[in-house]
Amino acid sequence: MRGRTAAGLWRFLVDTSTGEGHYDNADIGFPVGGSPVLADDAAFSFGTFGFPPPAAHVVEFQEPGERVPGRLSWTARQGGGPDEPLDVPHAWLVEDLPGGRTRVLTQESRCGKPAAALADERPAPMLNGHRAWFDGLVDAARR
């Protein structure tokens, strides 16, 4: 992505109150009195792709800086019964590159029977949903 900085994009990634403007496939909640801005060790809930919002927890939080990529990751877990646990680790890397470019990488895994059925659907809802999220972040940063 050209003409945008990692810091400029980062704020749309961590401030979940801006999410409705660029990603409508998430149901994010915070404990009473909790901030909608993700931070190190933050607890929240994160539902997406029709799954009820499981408990989530930020496990890595590093704001981008000069020659330091921004790193954000969380894990979300839901019991769902002995045959249907769901474990969802999600990670982002946002960094400035030479030439005024910005790199954004994201990776998510969904482990468990509820996610296995989703992986077999075509068109691929996770792939398309994450592409929409990325496109929304870029559009938000451009505005």
PDB file of C-alpha atoms in Angstrom:
ATOM      1  CA  MET A   1       0.000   0.000   0.000  1.00  0.00           C
ATOM      2  CA  ARG A   2       1.487   3.346  -0.986  1.00  0.00           C
ATOM      3  CA  GLY A   3       1.031   6.741   0.627  1.00  0.00           C
ATOM      4  CA  ARG A   4      -0.153   5.490   4.022  1.00  0.00           C
ATOM      5  CA  THR A   5       1.836   4.828   7.162  1.00  0.00           C
ATOM      6  CA  ALA A   6       1.749   1.881   9.515  1.00  0.00           C
ATOM      7  CA  ALA A   7       0.758   4.200  12.377  1.00  0.00           C
ATOM      8  CA  GLY A   8      -2.097   5.658  10.339  1.00  0.00           C
ATOM      9  CA  LEU A   9      -3.463   2.214   9.557  1.00  0.00           C
ATOM     10  CA  TRP A  10      -2.787   0.881  13.061  1.00  0.00           C
ATOM     11  CA  ARG A  11      -5.292   3.173  14.725  1.00  0.00           C
ATOM     12  CA  PHE A  12      -8.131   1.711  12.634  1.00  0.00           C
ATOM     13  CA  LEU A  13      -7.022  -1.788  13.543  1.00  0.00           C
ATOM     14  CA  VAL A  14      -6.858  -1.305  17.318  1.00  0.00           C
ATOM     15  CA  ASP A  15      -9.755   1.131  17.868  1.00  0.00           C
ATOM     16  CA  THR A  16     -12.701  -1.224  17.496  1.00  0.00           C
ATOM     17  CA  SER A  17     -15.164   1.664  17.742  1.00  0.00           C
ATOM     18  CA  THR A  18     -14.136   2.544  14.150  1.00  0.00           C
ATOM     19  CA  GLY A  19     -14.781  -1.005  12.917  1.00  0.00           C
ATOM     20  CA  GLU A  20     -18.327  -0.535  11.697  1.00  0.00           C
ATOM     21  CA  GLY A  21     -16.997   1.909   9.140  1.00  0.00           C
ATOM     22  CA  HIS A  22     -14.666  -0.628   7.559  1.00  0.00           C
ATOM     23  CA  TYR A  23     -15.585  -4.174   8.685  1.00  0.00           C
ATOM     24  CA  ASP A  24     -19.151  -5.266   9.278  1.00  0.00           C
ATOM     25  CA  ASN A  25     -18.448  -8.962   9.867  1.00  0.00           C
ATOM     26  CA  ALA A  26     -17.443  -8.652  13.526  1.00  0.00           C
ATOM     27  CA  ASP A  27     -19.356  -8.588  16.786  1.00  0.00           C
ATOM     28  CA  ILE A  28     -16.850  -7.126  19.266  1.00  0.00           C
ATOM     29  CA  GLY A  29     -17.627  -6.540  22.926  1.00  0.00           C
ATOM     30  CA  PHE A  30     -15.760  -5.447  26.026  1.00  0.00           C
ATOM     31  CA  PRO A  31     -16.317  -6.020  29.747  1.00  0.00           C
ATOM     32  CA  VAL A  32     -18.339  -3.326  31.505  1.00  0.00           C
ATOM     33  CA  GLY A  33     -16.122  -0.275  31.767  1.00  0.00           C
ATOM     34  CA  GLY A  34     -13.657  -1.665  29.206  1.00  0.00           C
ATOM     35  CA  SER A  35     -12.216   0.488  26.459  1.00  0.00           C
ATOM     36  CA  PRO A  36     -13.011  -0.283  22.797  1.00  0.00           C
ATOM     37  CA  VAL A  37      -9.315   0.251  22.032  1.00  0.00           C
ATOM     38  CA  LEU A  38      -7.258  -2.943  22.023  1.00  0.00           C
ATOM     39  CA  ALA A  39      -4.163  -2.920  24.210  1.00  0.00           C
ATOM     40  CA  ASP A  40      -1.702  -5.367  25.699  1.00  0.00           C
ATOM     41  CA  ASP A  41      -3.487  -8.092  27.687  1.00  0.00           C
ATOM     42  CA  ALA A  42      -6.970  -6.702  26.877  1.00  0.00           C
ATOM     43  CA  ALA A  43      -9.953  -8.996  27.345  1.00  0.00           C
ATOM     44  CA  PHE A  44     -12.839  -8.760  24.891  1.00  0.00           C
ATOM     45  CA  SER A  45     -15.204 -10.917  22.855  1.00  0.00           C
ATOM     46  CA  PHE A  46     -14.928 -11.364  19.112  1.00  0.00           C
ATOM     47  CA  GLY A  47     -17.649 -13.041  17.085  1.00  0.00           C
ATOM     48  CA  THR A  48     -17.433 -13.327  13.326  1.00  0.00           C
ATOM     49  CA  PHE A  49     -18.680 -15.459  10.438  1.00  0.00           C
ATOM     50  CA  GLY A  50     -21.868 -16.208  12.357  1.00  0.00           C
ATOM     51  CA  PHE A  51     -20.143 -17.767  15.367  1.00  0.00           C
ATOM     52  CA  PRO A  52     -21.241 -16.494  18.785  1.00  0.00           C
ATOM     53  CA  PRO A  53     -18.634 -14.151  20.284  1.00  0.00           C
ATOM     54  CA  PRO A  54     -16.093 -16.253  22.191  1.00  0.00           C
ATOM     55  CA  ALA A  55     -13.895 -14.814  24.937  1.00  0.00           C
ATOM     56  CA  ALA A  56     -10.808 -13.220  23.392  1.00  0.00           C
ATOM     57  CA  HIS A  57      -7.525 -12.001  24.806  1.00  0.00           C
ATOM     58  CA  VAL A  58      -4.756  -9.849  23.301  1.00  0.00           C
ATOM     59  CA  VAL A  59      -1.500 -11.810  23.556  1.00  0.00           C
ATOM     60  CA  GLU A  60       0.824  -9.543  21.574  1.00  0.00           C
ATOM     61  CA  PHE A  61       0.661  -5.772  21.215  1.00  0.00           C
ATOM     62  CA  GLN A  62       3.481  -3.690  19.741  1.00  0.00           C
ATOM     63  CA  GLU A  63       2.651  -0.332  18.173  1.00  0.00           C
ATOM     64  CA  PRO A  64       4.502   0.409  14.939  1.00  0.00           C
ATOM     65  CA  GLY A  65       7.424   2.801  15.149  1.00  0.00           C
ATOM     66  CA  GLU A  66      10.526   3.719  13.217  1.00  0.00           C
ATOM     67  CA  ARG A  67      11.950   0.399  11.986  1.00  0.00           C
ATOM     68  CA  VAL A  68       9.589  -1.438  14.366  1.00  0.00           C
ATOM     69  CA  PRO A  69       6.637  -3.256  12.841  1.00  0.00           C
ATOM     70  CA  GLY A  70       3.298  -3.095  14.610  1.00  0.00           C
ATOM     71  CA  ARG A  71       2.264  -6.509  15.898  1.00  0.00           C
ATOM     72  CA  LEU A  72      -1.169  -7.396  17.215  1.00  0.00           C
ATOM     73  CA  SER A  73      -2.426 -10.858  17.994  1.00  0.00           C
ATOM     74  CA  TRP A  74      -5.243 -12.320  20.013  1.00  0.00           C
ATOM     75  CA  THR A  75      -6.768 -15.669  20.671  1.00  0.00           C
ATOM     76  CA  ALA A  76     -10.447 -16.389  21.071  1.00  0.00           C
ATOM     77  CA  ARG A  77     -11.749 -19.581  22.645  1.00  0.00           C
ATOM     78  CA  GLN A  78     -15.213 -21.000  22.996  1.00  0.00           C
ATOM     79  CA  GLY A  79     -16.143 -24.220  24.789  1.00  0.00           C
ATOM     80  CA  GLY A  80     -19.176 -25.300  22.758  1.00  0.00           C
ATOM     81  CA  GLY A  81     -19.142 -28.773  24.313  1.00  0.00           C
ATOM     82  CA  PRO A  82     -16.580 -31.583  24.219  1.00  0.00           C
ATOM     83  CA  ASP A  83     -16.963 -32.186  20.475  1.00  0.00           C
ATOM     84  CA  GLU A  84     -17.212 -28.567  19.412  1.00  0.00           C
ATOM     85  CA  PRO A  85     -14.482 -26.429  20.966  1.00  0.00           C
ATOM     86  CA  LEU A  86     -13.396 -23.468  18.881  1.00  0.00           C
ATOM     87  CA  ASP A  87      -9.934 -21.892  19.130  1.00  0.00           C
ATOM     88  CA  VAL A  88      -9.189 -18.870  16.955  1.00  0.00           C
ATOM     89  CA  PRO A  89      -5.728 -17.263  16.987  1.00  0.00           C
ATOM     90  CA  HIS A  90      -5.476 -14.125  14.845  1.00  0.00           C
ATOM     91  CA  ALA A  91      -2.378 -12.008  14.107  1.00  0.00           C
ATOM     92  CA  TRP A  92      -1.558  -8.776  12.285  1.00  0.00           C
ATOM     93  CA  LEU A  93       1.766  -7.256  11.241  1.00  0.00           C
ATOM     94  CA  VAL A  94       1.790  -3.637  10.013  1.00  0.00           C
ATOM     95  CA  GLU A  95       5.075  -2.024   8.964  1.00  0.00           C
ATOM     96  CA  ASP A  96       6.508   0.859   6.983  1.00  0.00           C
ATOM     97  CA  LEU A  97       8.743  -0.102   4.067  1.00  0.00           C
ATOM     98  CA  PRO A  98      11.194   1.925   1.975  1.00  0.00           C
ATOM     99  CA  GLY A  99       9.705   4.056  -0.769  1.00  0.00           C
ATOM    100  CA  GLY A 100       6.677   5.202   1.225  1.00  0.00           C
ATOM    101  CA  ARG A 101       5.093   1.756   1.209  1.00  0.00           C
ATOM    102  CA  THR A 102       3.270  -0.050   4.012  1.00  0.00           C
ATOM    103  CA  ARG A 103       2.990  -3.805   4.416  1.00  0.00           C
ATOM    104  CA  VAL A 104      -0.010  -5.388   6.137  1.00  0.00           C
ATOM    105  CA  LEU A 105      -0.033  -9.116   6.860  1.00  0.00           C
ATOM    106  CA  THR A 106      -2.787 -10.976   8.657  1.00  0.00           C
ATOM    107  CA  GLN A 107      -3.243 -14.606   9.531  1.00  0.00           C
ATOM    108  CA  GLU A 108      -6.039 -16.427  11.291  1.00  0.00           C
ATOM    109  CA  SER A 109      -6.612 -20.054  12.110  1.00  0.00           C
ATOM    110  CA  ARG A 110      -9.880 -21.574  13.217  1.00  0.00           C
ATOM    111  CA  CYS A 111      -9.469 -24.865  15.006  1.00  0.00           C
ATOM    112  CA  GLY A 112     -12.402 -27.114  15.855  1.00  0.00           C
ATOM    113  CA  LYS A 113     -15.400 -28.811  14.256  1.00  0.00           C
ATOM    114  CA  PRO A 114     -17.436 -25.596  13.860  1.00  0.00           C
ATOM    115  CA  ALA A 115     -14.634 -24.099  11.788  1.00  0.00           C
ATOM    116  CA  ALA A 116     -13.994 -27.225   9.712  1.00  0.00           C
ATOM    117  CA  ALA A 117     -17.383 -26.954   8.024  1.00  0.00           C
ATOM    118  CA  LEU A 118     -16.724 -23.290   7.216  1.00  0.00           C
ATOM    119  CA  ALA A 119     -13.400 -24.200   5.577  1.00  0.00           C
ATOM    120  CA  ASP A 120     -15.172 -26.444   3.054  1.00  0.00           C
ATOM    121  CA  GLU A 121     -17.621 -23.765   1.856  1.00  0.00           C
ATOM    122  CA  ARG A 122     -17.219 -22.205  -1.591  1.00  0.00           C
ATOM    123  CA  PRO A 123     -16.821 -19.370  -2.158  1.00  0.00           C
ATOM    124  CA  ALA A 124     -14.451 -19.280   0.814  1.00  0.00           C
ATOM    125  CA  PRO A 125     -16.146 -17.038   3.417  1.00  0.00           C
ATOM    126  CA  MET A 126     -13.039 -16.602   5.582  1.00  0.00           C
ATOM    127  CA  LEU A 127     -10.817 -15.658   2.667  1.00  0.00           C
ATOM    128  CA  ASN A 128     -13.406 -13.248   1.292  1.00  0.00           C
ATOM    129  CA  GLY A 129     -14.216 -11.846   4.738  1.00  0.00           C
ATOM    130  CA  HIS A 130     -10.592 -11.136   5.548  1.00  0.00           C
ATOM    131  CA  ARG A 131     -10.100  -9.526   2.146  1.00  0.00           C
ATOM    132  CA  ALA A 132     -13.082  -7.262   2.904  1.00  0.00           C
ATOM    133  CA  TRP A 133     -11.516  -6.406   6.293  1.00  0.00           C
ATOM    134  CA  PHE A 134      -8.193  -5.523   4.680  1.00  0.00           C
ATOM    135  CA  ASP A 135      -9.889  -3.460   1.956  1.00  0.00           C
ATOM    136  CA  GLY A 136     -11.933  -1.661   4.613  1.00  0.00           C
ATOM    137  CA  LEU A 137      -8.808  -0.789   6.623  1.00  0.00           C
ATOM    138  CA  VAL A 138      -7.138   0.619   3.522  1.00  0.00           C
ATOM    139  CA  ASP A 139     -10.249   2.639   2.613  1.00  0.00           C
ATOM    140  CA  ALA A 140     -10.486   4.007   6.177  1.00  0.00           C
ATOM    141  CA  ALA A 141      -6.809   5.045   6.108  1.00  0.00           C
ATOM    142  CA  ARG A 142      -7.304   6.759   2.741  1.00  0.00           C
ATOM    143  CA  ARG A 143     -10.172   8.869   4.095  1.00  0.00           C
TER     144      ARG A 143
END
